[in-house]
XYZ file of C-alpha atoms in Angstrom:
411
model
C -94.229 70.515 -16.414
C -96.074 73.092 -14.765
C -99.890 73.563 -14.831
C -102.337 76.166 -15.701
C -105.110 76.953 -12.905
C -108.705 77.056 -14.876
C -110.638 80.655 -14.837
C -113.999 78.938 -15.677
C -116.484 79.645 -13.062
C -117.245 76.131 -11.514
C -120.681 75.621 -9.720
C -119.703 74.366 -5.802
C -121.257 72.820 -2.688
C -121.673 73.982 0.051
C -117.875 73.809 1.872
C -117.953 73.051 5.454
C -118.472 76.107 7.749
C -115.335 75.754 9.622
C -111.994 72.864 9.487
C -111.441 71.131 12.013
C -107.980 71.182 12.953
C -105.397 68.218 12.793
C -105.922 67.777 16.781
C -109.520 68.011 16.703
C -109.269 65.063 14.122
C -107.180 63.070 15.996
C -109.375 63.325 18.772
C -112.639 62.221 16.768
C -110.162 59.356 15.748
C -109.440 57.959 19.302
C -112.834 58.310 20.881
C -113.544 56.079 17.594
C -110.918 53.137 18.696
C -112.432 51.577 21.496
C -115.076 50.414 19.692
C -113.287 49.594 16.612
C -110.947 47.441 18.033
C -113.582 45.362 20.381
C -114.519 44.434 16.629
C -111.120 43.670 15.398
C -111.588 40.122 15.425
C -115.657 40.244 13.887
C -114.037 42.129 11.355
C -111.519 39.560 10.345
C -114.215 36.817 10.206
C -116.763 38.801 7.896
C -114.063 39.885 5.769
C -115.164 43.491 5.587
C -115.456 45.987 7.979
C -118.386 46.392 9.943
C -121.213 48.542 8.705
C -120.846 50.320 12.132
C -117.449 51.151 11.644
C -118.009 53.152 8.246
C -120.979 54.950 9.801
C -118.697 55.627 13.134
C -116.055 57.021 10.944
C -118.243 58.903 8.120
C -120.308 60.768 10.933
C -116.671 61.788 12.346
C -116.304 63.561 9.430
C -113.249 61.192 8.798
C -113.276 60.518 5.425
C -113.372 64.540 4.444
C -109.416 65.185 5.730
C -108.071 65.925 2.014
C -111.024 66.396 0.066
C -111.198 69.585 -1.488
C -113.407 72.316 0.626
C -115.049 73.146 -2.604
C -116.962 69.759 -2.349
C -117.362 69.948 2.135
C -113.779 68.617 2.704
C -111.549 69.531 5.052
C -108.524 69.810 2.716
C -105.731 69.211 4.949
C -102.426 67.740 3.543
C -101.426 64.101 3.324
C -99.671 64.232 6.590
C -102.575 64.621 8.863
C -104.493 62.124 6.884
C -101.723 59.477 7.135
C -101.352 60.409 11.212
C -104.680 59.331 11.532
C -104.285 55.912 9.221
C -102.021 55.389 11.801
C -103.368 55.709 14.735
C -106.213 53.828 13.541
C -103.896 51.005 12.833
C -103.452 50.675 15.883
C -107.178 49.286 16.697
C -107.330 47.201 13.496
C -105.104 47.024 10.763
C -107.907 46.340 8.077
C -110.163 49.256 9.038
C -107.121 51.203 8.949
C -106.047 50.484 5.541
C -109.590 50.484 4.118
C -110.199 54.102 5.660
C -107.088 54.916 4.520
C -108.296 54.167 0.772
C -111.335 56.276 0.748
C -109.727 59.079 2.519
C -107.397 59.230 0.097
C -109.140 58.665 -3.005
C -110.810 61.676 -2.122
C -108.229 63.400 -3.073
C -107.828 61.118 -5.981
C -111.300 62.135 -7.153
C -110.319 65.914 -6.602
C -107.687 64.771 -9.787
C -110.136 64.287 -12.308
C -112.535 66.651 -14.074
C -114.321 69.110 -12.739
C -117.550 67.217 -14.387
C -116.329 63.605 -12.777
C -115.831 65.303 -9.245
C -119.556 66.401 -9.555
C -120.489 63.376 -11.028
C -119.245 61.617 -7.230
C -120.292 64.812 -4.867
C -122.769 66.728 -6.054
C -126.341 63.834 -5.236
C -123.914 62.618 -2.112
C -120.975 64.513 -0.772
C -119.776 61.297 1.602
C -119.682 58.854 -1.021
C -116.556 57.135 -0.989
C -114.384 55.385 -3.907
C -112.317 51.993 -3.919
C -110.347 51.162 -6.042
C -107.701 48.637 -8.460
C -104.736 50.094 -9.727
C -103.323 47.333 -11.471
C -104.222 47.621 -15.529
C -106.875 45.335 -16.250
C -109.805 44.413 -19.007
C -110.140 46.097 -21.983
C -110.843 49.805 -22.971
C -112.911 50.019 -26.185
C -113.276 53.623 -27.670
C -116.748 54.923 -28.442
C -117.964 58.104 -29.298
C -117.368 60.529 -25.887
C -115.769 57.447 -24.156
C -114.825 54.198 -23.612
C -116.630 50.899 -23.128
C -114.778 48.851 -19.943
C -114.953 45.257 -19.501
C -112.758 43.004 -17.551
C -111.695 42.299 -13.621
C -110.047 44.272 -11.358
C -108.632 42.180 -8.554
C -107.822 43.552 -4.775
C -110.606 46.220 -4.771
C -110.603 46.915 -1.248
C -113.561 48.203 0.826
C -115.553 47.605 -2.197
C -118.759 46.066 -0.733
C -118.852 49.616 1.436
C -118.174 52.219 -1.595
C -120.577 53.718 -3.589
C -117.688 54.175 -6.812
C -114.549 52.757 -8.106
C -111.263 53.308 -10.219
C -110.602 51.021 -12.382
C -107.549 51.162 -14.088
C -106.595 50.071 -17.625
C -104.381 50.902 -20.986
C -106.027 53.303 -23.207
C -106.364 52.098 -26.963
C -104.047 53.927 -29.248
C -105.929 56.110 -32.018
C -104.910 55.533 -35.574
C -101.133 56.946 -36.034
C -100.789 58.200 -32.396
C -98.492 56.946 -29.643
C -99.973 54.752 -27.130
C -101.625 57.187 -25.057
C -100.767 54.127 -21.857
C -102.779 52.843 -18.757
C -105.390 55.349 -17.152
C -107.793 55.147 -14.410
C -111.720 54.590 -15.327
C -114.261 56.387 -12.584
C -116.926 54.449 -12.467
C -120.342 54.218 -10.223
C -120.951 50.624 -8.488
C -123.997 50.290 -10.378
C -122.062 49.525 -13.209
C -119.764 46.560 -11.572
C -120.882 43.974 -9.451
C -118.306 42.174 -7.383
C -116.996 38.720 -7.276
C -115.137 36.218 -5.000
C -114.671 35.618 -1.280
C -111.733 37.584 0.378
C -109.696 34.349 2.751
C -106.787 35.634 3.565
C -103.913 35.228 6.129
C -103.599 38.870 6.608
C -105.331 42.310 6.342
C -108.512 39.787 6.175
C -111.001 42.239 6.875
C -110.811 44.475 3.739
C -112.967 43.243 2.026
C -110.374 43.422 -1.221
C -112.446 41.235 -3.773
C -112.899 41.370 -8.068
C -114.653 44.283 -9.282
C -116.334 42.599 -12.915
C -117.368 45.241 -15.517
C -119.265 44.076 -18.354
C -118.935 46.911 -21.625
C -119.680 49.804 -19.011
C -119.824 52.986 -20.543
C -117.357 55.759 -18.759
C -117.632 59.038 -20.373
C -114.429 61.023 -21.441
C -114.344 63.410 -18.215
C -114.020 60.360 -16.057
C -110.926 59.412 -17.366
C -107.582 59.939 -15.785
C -104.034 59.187 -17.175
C -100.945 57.923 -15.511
C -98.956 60.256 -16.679
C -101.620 63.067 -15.329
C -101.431 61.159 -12.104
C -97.891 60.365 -11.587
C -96.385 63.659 -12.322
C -99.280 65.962 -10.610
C -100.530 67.618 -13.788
C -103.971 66.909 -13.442
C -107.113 68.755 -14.622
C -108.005 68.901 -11.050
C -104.942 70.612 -10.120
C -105.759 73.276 -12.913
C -109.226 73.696 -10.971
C -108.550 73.687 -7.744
C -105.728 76.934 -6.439
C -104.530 74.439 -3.323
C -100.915 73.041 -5.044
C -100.890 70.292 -2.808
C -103.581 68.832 -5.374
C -100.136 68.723 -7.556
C -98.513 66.696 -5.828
C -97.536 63.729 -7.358
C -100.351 60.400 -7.046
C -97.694 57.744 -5.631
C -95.948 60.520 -3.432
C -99.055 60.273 -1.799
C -101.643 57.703 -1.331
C -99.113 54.940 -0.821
C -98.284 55.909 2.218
C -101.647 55.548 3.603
C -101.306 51.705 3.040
C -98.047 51.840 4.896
C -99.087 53.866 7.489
C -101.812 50.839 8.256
C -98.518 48.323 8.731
C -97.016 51.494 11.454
C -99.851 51.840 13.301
C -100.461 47.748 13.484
C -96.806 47.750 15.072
C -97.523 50.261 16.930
C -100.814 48.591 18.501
C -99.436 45.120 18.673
C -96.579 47.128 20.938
C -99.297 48.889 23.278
C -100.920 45.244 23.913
C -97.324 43.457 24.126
C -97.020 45.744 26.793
C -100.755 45.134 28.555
C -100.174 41.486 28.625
C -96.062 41.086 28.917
C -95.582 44.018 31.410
C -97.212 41.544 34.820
C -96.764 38.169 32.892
C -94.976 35.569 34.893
C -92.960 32.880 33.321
C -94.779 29.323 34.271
C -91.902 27.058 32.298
C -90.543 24.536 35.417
C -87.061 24.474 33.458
C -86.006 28.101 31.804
C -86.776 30.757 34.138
C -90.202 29.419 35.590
C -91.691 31.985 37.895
C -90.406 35.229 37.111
C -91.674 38.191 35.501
C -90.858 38.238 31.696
C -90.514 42.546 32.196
C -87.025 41.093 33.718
C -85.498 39.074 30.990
C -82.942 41.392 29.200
C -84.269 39.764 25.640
C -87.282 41.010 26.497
C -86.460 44.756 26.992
C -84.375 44.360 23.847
C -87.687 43.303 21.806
C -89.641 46.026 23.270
C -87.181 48.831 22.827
C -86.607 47.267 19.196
C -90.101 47.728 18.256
C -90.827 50.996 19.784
C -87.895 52.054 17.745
C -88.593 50.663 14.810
C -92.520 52.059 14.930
C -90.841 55.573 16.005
C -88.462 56.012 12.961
C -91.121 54.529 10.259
C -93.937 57.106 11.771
C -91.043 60.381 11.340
C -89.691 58.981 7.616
C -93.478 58.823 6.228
C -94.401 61.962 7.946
C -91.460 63.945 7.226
C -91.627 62.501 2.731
C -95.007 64.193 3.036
C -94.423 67.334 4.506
C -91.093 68.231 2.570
C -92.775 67.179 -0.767
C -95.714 69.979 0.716
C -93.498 72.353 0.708
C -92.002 71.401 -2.521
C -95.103 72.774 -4.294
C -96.018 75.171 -1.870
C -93.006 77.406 -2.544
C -94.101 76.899 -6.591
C -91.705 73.634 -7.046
C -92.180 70.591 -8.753
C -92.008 67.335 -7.259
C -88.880 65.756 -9.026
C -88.136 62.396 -9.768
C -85.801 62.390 -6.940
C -88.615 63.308 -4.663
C -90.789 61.029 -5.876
C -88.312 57.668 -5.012
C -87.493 59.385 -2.280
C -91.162 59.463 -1.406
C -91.322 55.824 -2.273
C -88.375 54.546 -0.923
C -89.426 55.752 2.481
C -92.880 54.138 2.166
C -91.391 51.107 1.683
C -88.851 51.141 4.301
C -91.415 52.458 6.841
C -93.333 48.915 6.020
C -89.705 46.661 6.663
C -89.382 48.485 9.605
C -93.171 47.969 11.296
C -92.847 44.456 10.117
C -89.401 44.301 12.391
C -91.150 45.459 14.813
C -93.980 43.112 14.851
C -92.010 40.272 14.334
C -89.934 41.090 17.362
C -92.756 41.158 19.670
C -94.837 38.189 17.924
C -91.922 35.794 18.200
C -91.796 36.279 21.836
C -95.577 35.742 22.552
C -94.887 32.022 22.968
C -97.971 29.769 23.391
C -100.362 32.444 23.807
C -99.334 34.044 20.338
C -101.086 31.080 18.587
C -104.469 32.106 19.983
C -105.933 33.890 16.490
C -107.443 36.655 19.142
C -104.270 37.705 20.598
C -103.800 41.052 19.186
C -100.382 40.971 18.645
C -100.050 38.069 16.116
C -102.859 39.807 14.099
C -101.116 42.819 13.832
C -97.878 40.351 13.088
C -99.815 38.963 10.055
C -101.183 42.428 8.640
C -98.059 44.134 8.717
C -96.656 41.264 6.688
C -99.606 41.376 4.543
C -98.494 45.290 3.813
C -95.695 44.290 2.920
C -96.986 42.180 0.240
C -98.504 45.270 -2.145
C -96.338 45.209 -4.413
C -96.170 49.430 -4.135
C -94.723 48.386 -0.505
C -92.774 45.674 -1.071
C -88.815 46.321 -0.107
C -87.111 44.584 -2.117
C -89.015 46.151 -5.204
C -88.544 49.666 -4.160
C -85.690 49.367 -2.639
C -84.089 48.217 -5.791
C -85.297 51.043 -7.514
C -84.274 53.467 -5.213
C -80.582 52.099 -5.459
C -80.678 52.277 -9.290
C -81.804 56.038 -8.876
C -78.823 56.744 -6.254
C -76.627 54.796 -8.766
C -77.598 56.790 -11.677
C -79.579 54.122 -13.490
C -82.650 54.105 -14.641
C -84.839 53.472 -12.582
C -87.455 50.492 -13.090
C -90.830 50.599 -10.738
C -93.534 52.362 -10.020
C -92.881 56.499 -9.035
C-alpha cells in the first residue's frame, strides 16, 4: 500500500529554530535523573508522577523528540526517543514509561488529520496525549462524527495530559463491511477519570479509567487500525518525513519496553553501589567477606549486564532497520513488523532476567520497599504484563510467522 503525500497548503507553527541533536538530548536527560530518582519512591506512593517531574522534562524540551517540526518538534526517529526512555528508566521506571507515552503519542498525533493535529498544537504546542488502546464503549454515528461513551482502562499519565486516545470499533454503515476498531482523539474536558491506581508494579503511572459520557469527536479526529498498523495514515500523506509511515506497533511499543531495559539497567548500577563494598555478616555461610568475591555473585552481575546489553542493541537495531526500510521508499512488511514485535518482547524477558538475577540476591535488604533494586525487580515484571509485551503472546506469534502460519496477535 503506498501513500500519496498531500499538495494542500497547510497553515504551520512556528518549528523550532534549530534540533537539538541526539547527544544534546541525552544530556538534558541525565542532568534530569538526579532529581527524578530522589523521587522514585514519592512517586510510587502518589501514584503519578510528580508535577515537578513533567515540568523538569517539558522545559527540557523532552517530550518534542518525534513530533513533527511543522508543529516545534524535534522530529528525530524512534531510536533516539526510545534511548532516552531508557536511560530514564534507569531513575524510575514509572516516569520512564509515562514519558515514554507522551513522547510517543506525539508522533501518534502527527497520524491523524491535519485538522486533529491543530486541534492538539495550535492553542498549546506542549500538550501531551495518554492514552487506551484496548477497544472499549460504544461509537454511535452522528452527523460529522461519532458520539463515545464507555471506559477505557490503563490510561496512563492521564491526570498529567491535557488529551487522550480512546480506542473503539467503528459502527458498520448500512451494507458496508465493518469498517473495525479505531482510535477517538479526544480533549480531557470531555472525560473525567475514575479509580485509584494500587499496584505492585509500575505504581507511579498514574494508569486509571478514562469515563466518556456521549462525547462528541468529530470525523477528522478519527484514526483507523488499519491506517495505524500498516503506516498509511493521513498524516503520513501530510507530512514528506517517511518515518511518519512507519508502522504504529513497529514503534511505540518499544517505548514501554525500553522502560523494563532501562529499570534493569538502573537496578544493575545500584546492585553495584551497594554489593560492590558489602560484607557478608551470616556467622555460618561465608560471614565476613566481601560478597564482590563470591563467584555466584559475579555470575549475577555479568548475567544482568548482559542481558540489559543485548535487549538495549535488539530494540535499537528493529528501529533503525525498519528507518531505513522507508527511507529507501520500502514498506514495512509483515515480516518486519513481528520482527519488530518479537524483539520488543524479548527485550522485556530479557530485562526481567536481569532484574531477577540481581533482586534474588539482595537478601534481607531486598525486602526494604526503598531499595532500588527490588523496585526496578517489580516494574520490569509489571512490563512484562502489557499484554503488547508479554512473551509468551508474541513469542507465539512470531513462531507461527517463522512457521508459515498465520499469525494471531497484535502487528
Amino acid at each position: 500500500m503506498s501513500c500519496v503525500l498531500s499538495s494542500d497548503p497547510v497553515h504551520t507553527l512556528s518549528p523550532a529554530p534549530q534540533r537539538p541533536s541526539a547527544g544534546e538530548l541525552q544530556a538534558r536527560m541525565h542532568a534530569l535523573l538526579p532529581a527524578i530518582k530522589a523521587r522514585a519512591a514519592a512517586t510510587e506512593r502518589m501514584g503519578r508522577i510528580p508535577a515537578e517531574s513533567l515540568a523538569e522534562l517539558h522545559d527540557a524540551g523532552l517530550f518534542r523528540v518525534v513530533q513533527p517540526r511543522m508543529f516545534g518538534g524535534h522530529e528525530h526517529d524512534f531510536d533516539v526517543l526510545v534511548d532516552l526512555v531508557m536511560t530514564l528508566g534507569r531513575a524510575c521506571a514509572s516516569t520512564a514509561w509515562v514519558y515514554g507515552l507522551y513522547a510517543a503519542h506525539q508522533w501518534l498525533v502527527a497520524s491523524f488529520d491535519a485538522a486533529a493535529q491543530h486541534d492538539v498544537w495550535s492553542d498549546d504546542a506542549d500538550a501531551v496525549v495518554c492514552g487506551s488502546y484496548a477497544p472499549a464503549g460504544q461509537a454511535v454515528a452522528e452527523q460529522g462524527g461519532y458520539r463515545l461513551t464507555g471506559r477505557w482502562a490503563f490510561a496512563s499519565g492521564c491526570d498529567g495530559a491535557q488529551w487522550a486516545v480512546c480506542a473503539s470499533v467503528l459502527p458498520a454503515a448500512d451494507g458496508a463491511p465493518p469498517p473495525g476498531p479505531a482510535f477517538f482523539l479526544v480533549p480531557a474536558i470531555d472525560y473525567r477519570i475514575d479509580g485509584d491506581w494500587e499496584v505492585v508494579g509500575l505504581a507511579g503511572t498514574g494508569s486509571r479509567t478514562l469515563v466518556l459520557d456521549g462525547a462528541f469527536v468529530p470525523q477528522h479526529r478519527i484514526l483507523t487500525f488499519k491506517e495505524t498498523t500498516s503506516g498509511c495514515t493521513p498524516g503520513r500523506r501530510l507530512h514528506d518525513n517517511p518515518g511518519f509511515g512507519i508502522p504504529m506497533l513497529s514503534n511505540i511499543p518499544s517505548c514501554l519496553a525500553a522502560t523494563a531495559v532501562g529499570a534493569a539497567a538502573g537496578a544493575l548500577e545500584d546492585y553495584l553501589a551497594m554489593t560492590g563494598q558489602r560484607v557478608t555478616r551470616g556467622a555460618v555461610a561465608g560471614g565476613n567477606n566481601r560478597m564482590a568475591e563470591f563467584p555466584t555473585i559475579q555470575l549475577r552481575v555479568a548475567e544482568a549486564a548482559a542481558s540489559v546489553d543485548a535487549a538495549r542493541e535488539v530494540l535499537l537495531r528493529d528501529l533503525r532497520a525498519r528507518a531505513a526500510t522507508v527511507r529507501t521508499g520500502g514498506t514495512v512488511d509483515v515480516d518486519e513488523r513481528i520482527a519488530s514485535r518479537r524483539g520488543q518482547a524479548f527485550a522485556v524477558s530479557l530485562a526481567i532476567r536481569g532484574a531477577e538475577a540481581l533482586n534474588a540476591s539482595t537478601g534481607g535488604q531486598g525486602l526494604v520497599l526503598s531499595n532500588p533494586v527490588q523496585r526496578a525487580w517489580r516494574d520490569a515484571n509489571a512490563v512484562g504484563r502489557h499484554i503488547s509485551l508479554n512473551w509468551d503472546a508474541v513469542g507465539t506469534m512470531a513462531g507461527q510467522n517463522a512457521l508459515g502460519l498465520a499469525p494471531k496477535g497484535q502487528y
